[in-house]
Short mmCIF file of C-alpha atoms and ligand atoms in Angstrom, two decimals:
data_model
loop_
_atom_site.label_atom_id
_atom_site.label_comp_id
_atom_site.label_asym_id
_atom_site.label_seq_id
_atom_site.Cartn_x
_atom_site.Cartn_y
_atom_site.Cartn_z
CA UNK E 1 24.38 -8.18 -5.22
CA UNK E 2 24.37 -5.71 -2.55
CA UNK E 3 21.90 -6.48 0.43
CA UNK E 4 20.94 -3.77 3.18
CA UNK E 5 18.82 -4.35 6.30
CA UNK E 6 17.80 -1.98 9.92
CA UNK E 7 16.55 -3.18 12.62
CA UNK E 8 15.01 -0.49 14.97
CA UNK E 9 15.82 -1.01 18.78
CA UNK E 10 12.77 -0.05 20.14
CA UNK E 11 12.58 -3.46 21.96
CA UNK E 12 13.88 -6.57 23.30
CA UNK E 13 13.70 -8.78 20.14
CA UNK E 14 11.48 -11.85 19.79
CA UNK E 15 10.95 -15.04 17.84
CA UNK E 16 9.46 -13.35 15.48
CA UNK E 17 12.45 -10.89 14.35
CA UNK E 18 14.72 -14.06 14.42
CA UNK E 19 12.56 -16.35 12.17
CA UNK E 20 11.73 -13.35 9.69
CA UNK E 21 14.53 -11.05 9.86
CA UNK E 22 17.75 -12.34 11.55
CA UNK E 23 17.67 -15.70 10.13
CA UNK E 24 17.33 -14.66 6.32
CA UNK E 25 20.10 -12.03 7.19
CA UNK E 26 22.44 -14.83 8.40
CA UNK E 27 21.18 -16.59 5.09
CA UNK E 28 22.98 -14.08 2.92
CA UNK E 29 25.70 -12.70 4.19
CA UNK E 30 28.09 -11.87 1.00
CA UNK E 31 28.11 -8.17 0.31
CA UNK E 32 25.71 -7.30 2.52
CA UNK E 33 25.21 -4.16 5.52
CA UNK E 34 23.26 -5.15 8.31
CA UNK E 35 22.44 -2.37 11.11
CA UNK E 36 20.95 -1.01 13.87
CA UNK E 37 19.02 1.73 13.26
CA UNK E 38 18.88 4.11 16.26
CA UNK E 39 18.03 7.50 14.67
CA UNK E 40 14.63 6.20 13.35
CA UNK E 41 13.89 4.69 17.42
CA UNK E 42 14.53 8.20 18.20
CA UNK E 43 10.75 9.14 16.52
CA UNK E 44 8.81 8.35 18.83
CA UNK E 45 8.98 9.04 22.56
CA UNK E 46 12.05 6.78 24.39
CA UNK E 47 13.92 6.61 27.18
CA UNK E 48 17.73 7.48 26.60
CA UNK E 49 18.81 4.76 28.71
CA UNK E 50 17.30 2.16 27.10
CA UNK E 51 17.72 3.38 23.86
CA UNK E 52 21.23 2.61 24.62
CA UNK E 53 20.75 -0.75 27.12
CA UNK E 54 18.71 -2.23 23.93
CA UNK E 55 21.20 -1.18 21.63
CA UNK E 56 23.93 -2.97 23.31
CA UNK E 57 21.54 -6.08 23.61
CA UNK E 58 20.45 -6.03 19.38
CA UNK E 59 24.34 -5.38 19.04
CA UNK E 60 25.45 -8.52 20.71
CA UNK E 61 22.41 -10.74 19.24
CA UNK E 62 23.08 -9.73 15.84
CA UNK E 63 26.77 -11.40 16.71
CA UNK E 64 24.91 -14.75 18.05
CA UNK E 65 22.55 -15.49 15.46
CA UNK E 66 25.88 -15.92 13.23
CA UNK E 67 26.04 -12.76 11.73
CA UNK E 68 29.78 -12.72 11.59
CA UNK E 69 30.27 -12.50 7.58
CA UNK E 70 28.19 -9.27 7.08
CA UNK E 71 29.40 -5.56 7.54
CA UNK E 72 27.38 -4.58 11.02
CA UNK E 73 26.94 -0.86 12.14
CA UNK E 74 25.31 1.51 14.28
CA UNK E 75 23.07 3.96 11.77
CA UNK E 76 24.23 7.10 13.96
CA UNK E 77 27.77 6.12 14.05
CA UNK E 78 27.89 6.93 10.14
CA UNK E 79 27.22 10.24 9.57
CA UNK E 80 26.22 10.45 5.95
CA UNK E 81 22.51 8.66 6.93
CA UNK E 82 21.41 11.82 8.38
CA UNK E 83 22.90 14.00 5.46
CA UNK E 84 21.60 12.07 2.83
CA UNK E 85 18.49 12.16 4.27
CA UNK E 86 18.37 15.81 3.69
CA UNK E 87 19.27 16.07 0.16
CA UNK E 88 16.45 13.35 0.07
CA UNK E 89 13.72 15.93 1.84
CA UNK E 90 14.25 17.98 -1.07
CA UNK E 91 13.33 15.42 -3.41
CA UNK E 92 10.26 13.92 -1.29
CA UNK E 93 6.81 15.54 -1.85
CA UNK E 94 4.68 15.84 1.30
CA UNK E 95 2.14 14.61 -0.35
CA UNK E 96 3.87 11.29 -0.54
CA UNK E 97 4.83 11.48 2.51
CA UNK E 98 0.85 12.06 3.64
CA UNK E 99 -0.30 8.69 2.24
CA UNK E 100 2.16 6.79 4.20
CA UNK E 101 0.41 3.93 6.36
CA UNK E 102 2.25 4.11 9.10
CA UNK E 103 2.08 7.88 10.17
CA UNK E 104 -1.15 7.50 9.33
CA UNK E 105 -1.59 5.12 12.16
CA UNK E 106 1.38 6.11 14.57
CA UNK E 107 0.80 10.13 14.44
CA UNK E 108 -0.87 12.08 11.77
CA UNK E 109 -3.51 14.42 13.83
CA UNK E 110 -1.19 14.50 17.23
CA UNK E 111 0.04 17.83 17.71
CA UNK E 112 2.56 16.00 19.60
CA UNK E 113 4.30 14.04 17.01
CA UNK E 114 7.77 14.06 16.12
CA UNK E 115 8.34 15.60 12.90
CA UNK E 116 10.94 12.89 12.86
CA UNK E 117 8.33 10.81 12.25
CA UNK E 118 6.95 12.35 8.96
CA UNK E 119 10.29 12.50 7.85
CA UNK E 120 10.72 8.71 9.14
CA UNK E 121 10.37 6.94 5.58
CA UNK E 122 12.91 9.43 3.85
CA UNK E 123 16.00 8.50 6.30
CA UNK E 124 14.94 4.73 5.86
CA UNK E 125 15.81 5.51 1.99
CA UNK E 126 19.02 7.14 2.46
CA UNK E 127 19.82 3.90 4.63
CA UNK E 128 19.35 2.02 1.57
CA UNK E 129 20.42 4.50 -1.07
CA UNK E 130 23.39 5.35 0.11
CA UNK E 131 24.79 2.01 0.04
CA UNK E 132 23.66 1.21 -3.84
CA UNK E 133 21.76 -1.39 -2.63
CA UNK E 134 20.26 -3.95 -4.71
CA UNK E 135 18.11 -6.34 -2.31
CA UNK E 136 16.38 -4.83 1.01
CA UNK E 137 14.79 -7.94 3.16
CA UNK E 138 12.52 -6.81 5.26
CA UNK E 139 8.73 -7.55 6.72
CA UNK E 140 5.49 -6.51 4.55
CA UNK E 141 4.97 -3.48 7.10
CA UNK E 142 7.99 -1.90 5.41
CA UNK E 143 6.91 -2.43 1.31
CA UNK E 144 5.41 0.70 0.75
CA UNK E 145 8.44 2.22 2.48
CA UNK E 146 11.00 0.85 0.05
CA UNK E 147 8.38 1.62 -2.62
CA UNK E 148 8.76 5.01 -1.09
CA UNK E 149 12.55 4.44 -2.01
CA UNK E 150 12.23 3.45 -5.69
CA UNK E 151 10.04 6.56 -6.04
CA UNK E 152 12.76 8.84 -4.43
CA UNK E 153 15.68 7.44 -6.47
CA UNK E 154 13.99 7.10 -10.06
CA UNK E 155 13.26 10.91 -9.92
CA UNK E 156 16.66 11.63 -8.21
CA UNK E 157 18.20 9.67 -11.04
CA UNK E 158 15.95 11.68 -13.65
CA UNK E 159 16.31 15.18 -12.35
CA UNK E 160 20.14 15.61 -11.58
CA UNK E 161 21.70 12.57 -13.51
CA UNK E 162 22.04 8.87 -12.66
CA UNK E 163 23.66 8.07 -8.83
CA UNK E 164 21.42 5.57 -7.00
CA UNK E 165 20.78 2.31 -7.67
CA UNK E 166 17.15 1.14 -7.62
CA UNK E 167 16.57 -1.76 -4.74
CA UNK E 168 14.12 -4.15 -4.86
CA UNK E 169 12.44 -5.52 -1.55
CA UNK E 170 13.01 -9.45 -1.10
CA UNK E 171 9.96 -10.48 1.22
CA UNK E 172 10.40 -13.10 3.59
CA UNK E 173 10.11 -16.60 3.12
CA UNK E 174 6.46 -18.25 3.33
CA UNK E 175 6.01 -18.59 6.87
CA UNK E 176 7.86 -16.50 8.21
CA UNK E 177 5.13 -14.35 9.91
CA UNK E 178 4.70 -15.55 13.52
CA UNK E 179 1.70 -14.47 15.27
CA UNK E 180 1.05 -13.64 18.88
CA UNK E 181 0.47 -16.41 21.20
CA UNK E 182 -2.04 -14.99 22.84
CA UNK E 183 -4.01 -13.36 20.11
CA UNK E 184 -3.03 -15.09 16.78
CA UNK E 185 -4.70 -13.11 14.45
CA UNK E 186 -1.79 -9.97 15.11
CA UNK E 187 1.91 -10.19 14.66
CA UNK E 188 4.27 -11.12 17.35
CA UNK E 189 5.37 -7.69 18.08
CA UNK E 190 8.70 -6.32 20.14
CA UNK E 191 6.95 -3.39 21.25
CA UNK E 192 3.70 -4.96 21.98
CA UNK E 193 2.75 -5.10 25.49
CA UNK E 194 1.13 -8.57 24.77
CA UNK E 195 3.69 -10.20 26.90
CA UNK E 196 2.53 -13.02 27.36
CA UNK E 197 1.62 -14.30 23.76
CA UNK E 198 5.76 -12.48 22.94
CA UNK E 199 8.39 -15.05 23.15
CA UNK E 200 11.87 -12.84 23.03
CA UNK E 201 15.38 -14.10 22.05
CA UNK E 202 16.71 -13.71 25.60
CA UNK E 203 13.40 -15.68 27.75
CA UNK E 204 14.71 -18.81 29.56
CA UNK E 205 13.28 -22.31 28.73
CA UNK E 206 10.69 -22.17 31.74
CA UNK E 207 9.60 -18.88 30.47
CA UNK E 208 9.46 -20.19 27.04
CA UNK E 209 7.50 -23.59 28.42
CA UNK E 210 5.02 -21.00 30.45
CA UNK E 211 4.14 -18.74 27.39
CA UNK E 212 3.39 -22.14 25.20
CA UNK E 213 1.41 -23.88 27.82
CA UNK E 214 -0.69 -20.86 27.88
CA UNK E 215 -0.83 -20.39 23.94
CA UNK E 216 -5.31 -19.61 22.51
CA UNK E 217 -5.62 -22.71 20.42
CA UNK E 218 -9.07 -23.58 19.35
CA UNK E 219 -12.21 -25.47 21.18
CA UNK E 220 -12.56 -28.24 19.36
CA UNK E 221 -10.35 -31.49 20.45
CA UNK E 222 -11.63 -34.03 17.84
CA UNK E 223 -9.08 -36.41 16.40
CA UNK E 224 -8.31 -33.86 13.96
CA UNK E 225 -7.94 -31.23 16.04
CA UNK E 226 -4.20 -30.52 15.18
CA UNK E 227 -4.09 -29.37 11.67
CA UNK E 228 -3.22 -26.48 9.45
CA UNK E 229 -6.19 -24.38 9.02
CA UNK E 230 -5.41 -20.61 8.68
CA UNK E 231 -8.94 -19.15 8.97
CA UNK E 232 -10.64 -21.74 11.11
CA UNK E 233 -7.81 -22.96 13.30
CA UNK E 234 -5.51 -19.71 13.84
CA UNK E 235 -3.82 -20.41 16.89
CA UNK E 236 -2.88 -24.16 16.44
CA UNK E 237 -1.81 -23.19 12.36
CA UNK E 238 0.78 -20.65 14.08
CA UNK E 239 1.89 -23.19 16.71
CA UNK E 240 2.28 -25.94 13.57
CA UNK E 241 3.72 -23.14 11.78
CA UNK E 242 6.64 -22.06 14.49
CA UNK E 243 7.00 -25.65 14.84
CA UNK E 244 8.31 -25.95 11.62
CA UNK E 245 10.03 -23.21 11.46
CA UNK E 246 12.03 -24.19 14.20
CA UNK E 247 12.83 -27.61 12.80
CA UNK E 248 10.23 -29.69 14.86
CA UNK E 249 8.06 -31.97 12.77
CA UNK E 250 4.41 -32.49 13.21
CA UNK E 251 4.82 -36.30 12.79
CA UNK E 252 2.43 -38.25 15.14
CA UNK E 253 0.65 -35.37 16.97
CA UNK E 254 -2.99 -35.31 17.64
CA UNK E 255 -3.13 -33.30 21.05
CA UNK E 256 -2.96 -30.21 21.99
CA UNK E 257 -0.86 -30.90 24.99
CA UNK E 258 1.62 -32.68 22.54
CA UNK E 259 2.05 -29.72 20.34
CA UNK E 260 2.55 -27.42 23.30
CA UNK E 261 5.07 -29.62 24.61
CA UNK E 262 6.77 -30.38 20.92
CA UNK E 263 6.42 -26.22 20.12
CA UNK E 264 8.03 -26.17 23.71
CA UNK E 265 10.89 -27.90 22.80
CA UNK E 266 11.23 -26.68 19.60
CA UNK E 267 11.88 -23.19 20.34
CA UNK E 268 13.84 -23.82 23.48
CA UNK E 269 16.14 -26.04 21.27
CA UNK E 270 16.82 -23.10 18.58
CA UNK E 271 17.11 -20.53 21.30
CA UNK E 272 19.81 -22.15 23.78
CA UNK E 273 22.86 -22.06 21.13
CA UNK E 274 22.14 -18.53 20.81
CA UNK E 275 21.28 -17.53 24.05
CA UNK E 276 25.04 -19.29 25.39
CA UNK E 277 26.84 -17.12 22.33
CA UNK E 278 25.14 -14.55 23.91
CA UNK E 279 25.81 -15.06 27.19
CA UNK E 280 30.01 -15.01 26.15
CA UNK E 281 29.21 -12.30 23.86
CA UNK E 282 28.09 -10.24 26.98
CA UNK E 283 31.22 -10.81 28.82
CA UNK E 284 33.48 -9.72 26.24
CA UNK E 285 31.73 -6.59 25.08
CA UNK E 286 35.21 -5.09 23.99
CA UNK E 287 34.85 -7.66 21.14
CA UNK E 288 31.08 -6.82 20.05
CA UNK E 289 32.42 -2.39 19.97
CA UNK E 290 35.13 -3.76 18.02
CA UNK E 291 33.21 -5.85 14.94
CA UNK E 292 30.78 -2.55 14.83
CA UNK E 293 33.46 0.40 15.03
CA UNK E 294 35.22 -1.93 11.94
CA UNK E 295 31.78 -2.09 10.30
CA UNK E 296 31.32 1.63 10.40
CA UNK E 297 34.56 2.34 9.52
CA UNK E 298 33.70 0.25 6.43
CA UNK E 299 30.42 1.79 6.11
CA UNK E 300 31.99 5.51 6.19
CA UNK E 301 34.31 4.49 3.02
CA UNK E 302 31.53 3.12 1.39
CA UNK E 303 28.74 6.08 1.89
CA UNK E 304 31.25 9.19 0.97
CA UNK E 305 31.23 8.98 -2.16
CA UNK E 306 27.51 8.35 -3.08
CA UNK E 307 26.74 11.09 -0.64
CA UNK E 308 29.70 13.52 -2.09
CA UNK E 309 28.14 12.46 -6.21
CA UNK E 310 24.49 13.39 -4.91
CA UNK E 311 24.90 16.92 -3.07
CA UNK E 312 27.22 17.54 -6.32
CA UNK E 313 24.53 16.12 -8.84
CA UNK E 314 22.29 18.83 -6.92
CA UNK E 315 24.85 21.43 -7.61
CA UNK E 316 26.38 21.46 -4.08
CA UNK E 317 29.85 22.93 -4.49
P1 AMP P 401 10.03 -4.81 13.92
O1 AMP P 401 10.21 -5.71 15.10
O2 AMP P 401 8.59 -4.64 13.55
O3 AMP P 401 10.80 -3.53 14.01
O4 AMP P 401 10.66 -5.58 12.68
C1 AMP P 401 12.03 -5.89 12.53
C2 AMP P 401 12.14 -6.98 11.48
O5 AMP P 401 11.62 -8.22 11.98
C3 AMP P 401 11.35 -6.67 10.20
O6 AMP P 401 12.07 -7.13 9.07
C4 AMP P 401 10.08 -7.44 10.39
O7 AMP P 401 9.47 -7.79 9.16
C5 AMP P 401 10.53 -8.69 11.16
N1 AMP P 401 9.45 -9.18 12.04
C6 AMP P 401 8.96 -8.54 13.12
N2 AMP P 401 7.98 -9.25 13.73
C7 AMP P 401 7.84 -10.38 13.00
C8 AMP P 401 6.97 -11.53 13.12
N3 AMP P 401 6.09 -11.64 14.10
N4 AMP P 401 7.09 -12.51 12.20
C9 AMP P 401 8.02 -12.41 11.21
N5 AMP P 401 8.85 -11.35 11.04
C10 AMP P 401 8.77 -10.35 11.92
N1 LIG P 402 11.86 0.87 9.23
C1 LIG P 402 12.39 -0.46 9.42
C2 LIG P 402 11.51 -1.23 10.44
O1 LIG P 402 10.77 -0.63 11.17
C3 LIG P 402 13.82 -0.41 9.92
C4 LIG P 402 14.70 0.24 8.90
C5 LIG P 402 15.26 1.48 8.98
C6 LIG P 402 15.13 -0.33 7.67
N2 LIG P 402 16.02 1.74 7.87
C7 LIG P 402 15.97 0.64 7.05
C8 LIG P 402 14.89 -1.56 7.04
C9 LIG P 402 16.55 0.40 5.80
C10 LIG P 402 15.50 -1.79 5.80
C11 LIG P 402 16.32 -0.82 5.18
O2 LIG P 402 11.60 -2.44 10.50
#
């Protein structure tokens, strides 16, 4: 079963890519391409330098969490994404593209905006199409994109003759969406600038103790003030949540200074094996260039062919 992922390195990641992206990836590793996906962080406006410093950083973290079994690569480092993706434009209707959610929000009505960014969903389905893949895990934000995908490859498949395979997004476990410490009714976000409710992969434990001491919980202290109550208790159900997510257990806890301080350790517990591998990761980044320039090399074998039986399925000489 062939698995695909991208993660976009538009920021410094957080507790919330690790719980509901990197640690599913690490989950399944057999036959599966896991990679950074640079081109689509190129949509909206960046800054080349750290386009490249958080590049490095994702690189080097995807190598700590544990992601040593998977194929790992650099989306611009394989040039058949960005061909693909044309061959795809000429399958994609605008007016699909039109009802997607997140131009909608991000740029439609800007003269401004990237065309990139229209185009945005049809490169994210040559990532996946390209590799046959059967099993794309990624956050709810990105369904209607792989939707988007199925579309794209059932009328491929029906126009010019069968070459893609038809993936099949594999939400995240239950749980698995951590909100914002400071405002817990929106997602903990890398390119927020909530920074203070953001806990990222690379924050040291004070840091980490500082951004939990100061986490909204709710007014009432009562003796059952700590409890799991998703509508009326929102900030102490995603602290209880995290906690568990983490490992912690809830056992015993009726303050909200205890569950700060358990949350505390918690996270800073899960985070310091990672942030060490990281830390010899970052001295040795011959080895990290290495384990990606492999992966590509891996990934170029594996996209030729797909891309060489769609441009001649389109009549491409
Ligand atoms: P993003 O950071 O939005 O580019 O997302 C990268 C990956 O991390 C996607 O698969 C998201 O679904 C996942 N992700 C991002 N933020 C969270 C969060 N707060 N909770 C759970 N998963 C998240
Ligand atoms: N668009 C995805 C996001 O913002 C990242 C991504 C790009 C992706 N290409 C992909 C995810 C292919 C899964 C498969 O999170």
């Amino acid at each position: 079963m062939t698995t695909l992922s991208l993660i976009q390195p538009t920021g410094r990641l957080t507790l919330g890519n690790l719980l509901g992206a990197l640690r599913p990836m690490v989950e399944r590793q057999a036959d599966a391409f896991y990679g950074i996906a640079d081109l689509h962080a190129l949509t909206v406006r960046h800054s080349p330098a750290a386009l490249r410093a958080r590049t490095e950083e994702i690189a080097a973290l995807m190598l700590a969490v544990g992601l040593d079994r998977s194929t790992l690569f650099l989306q611009s480092r394989v040039p058949a994404h960005a061909q693909l993706a044309y061959l795809l434009e000429c399958t994609a209707y605008t007016g699909e593209l039109n009802r997607m959610i997140q131009f909608k929000e991000k740029g439609r009505g800007n003269d401004a905006t990237r065309t990139s960014l229209y185009t945005y969903p049809v490169l994210m389905a040559a990532d996946i199409l390209l590799y046959r893949a059967e099993q794309v895990p990624v956050g709810d934000d990105q369904r209607q994109h792989v939707e988007l995908t199925r579309d794209l490859a059932l009328r491929f498949n029906a126009t010019y003759g069968p070459v893609f395979t038809v993936p099949e997004m594999v939400a995240p476990a239950a749980g698995a969406r951590v909100m914002s410490l400071s405002d817990p009714s929106v997602k903990m976000g890398k390119s927020n600038a909530d920074e203070t409710g953001t806990v990222y992969l690379l924050d040291p434990p004070d840091v980490v103790r500082r951004k939990v001491a100061r986490a909204v919980t709710d007014s009432d202290v009562g003796a059952d003030a700590v409890r799991h109550d998703r509508a009326a208790k929102p900030g102490v159900t995603n602290l209880l949540e995290i906690l568990a997510a983490c490992g912690g257990s809830p056992a015993g806890i009726t303050t909200y200074g205890a569950l700060k301080a358990a949350v505390t350790d918690a996270v800073v517990g899960l985070l310091d094996p990672l942030q060490k591998a990281y830390a010899d990761l970052a001295d040795d980044a011959a080895h990290v260039r290495s384990v990606f320039a492999a992966g590509e090399h891996r990934c170029r074998e594996v996209t030729g062919p797909v891309l060489a039986a769609a441009g001649s399925a389109m009549g491409l000489a």
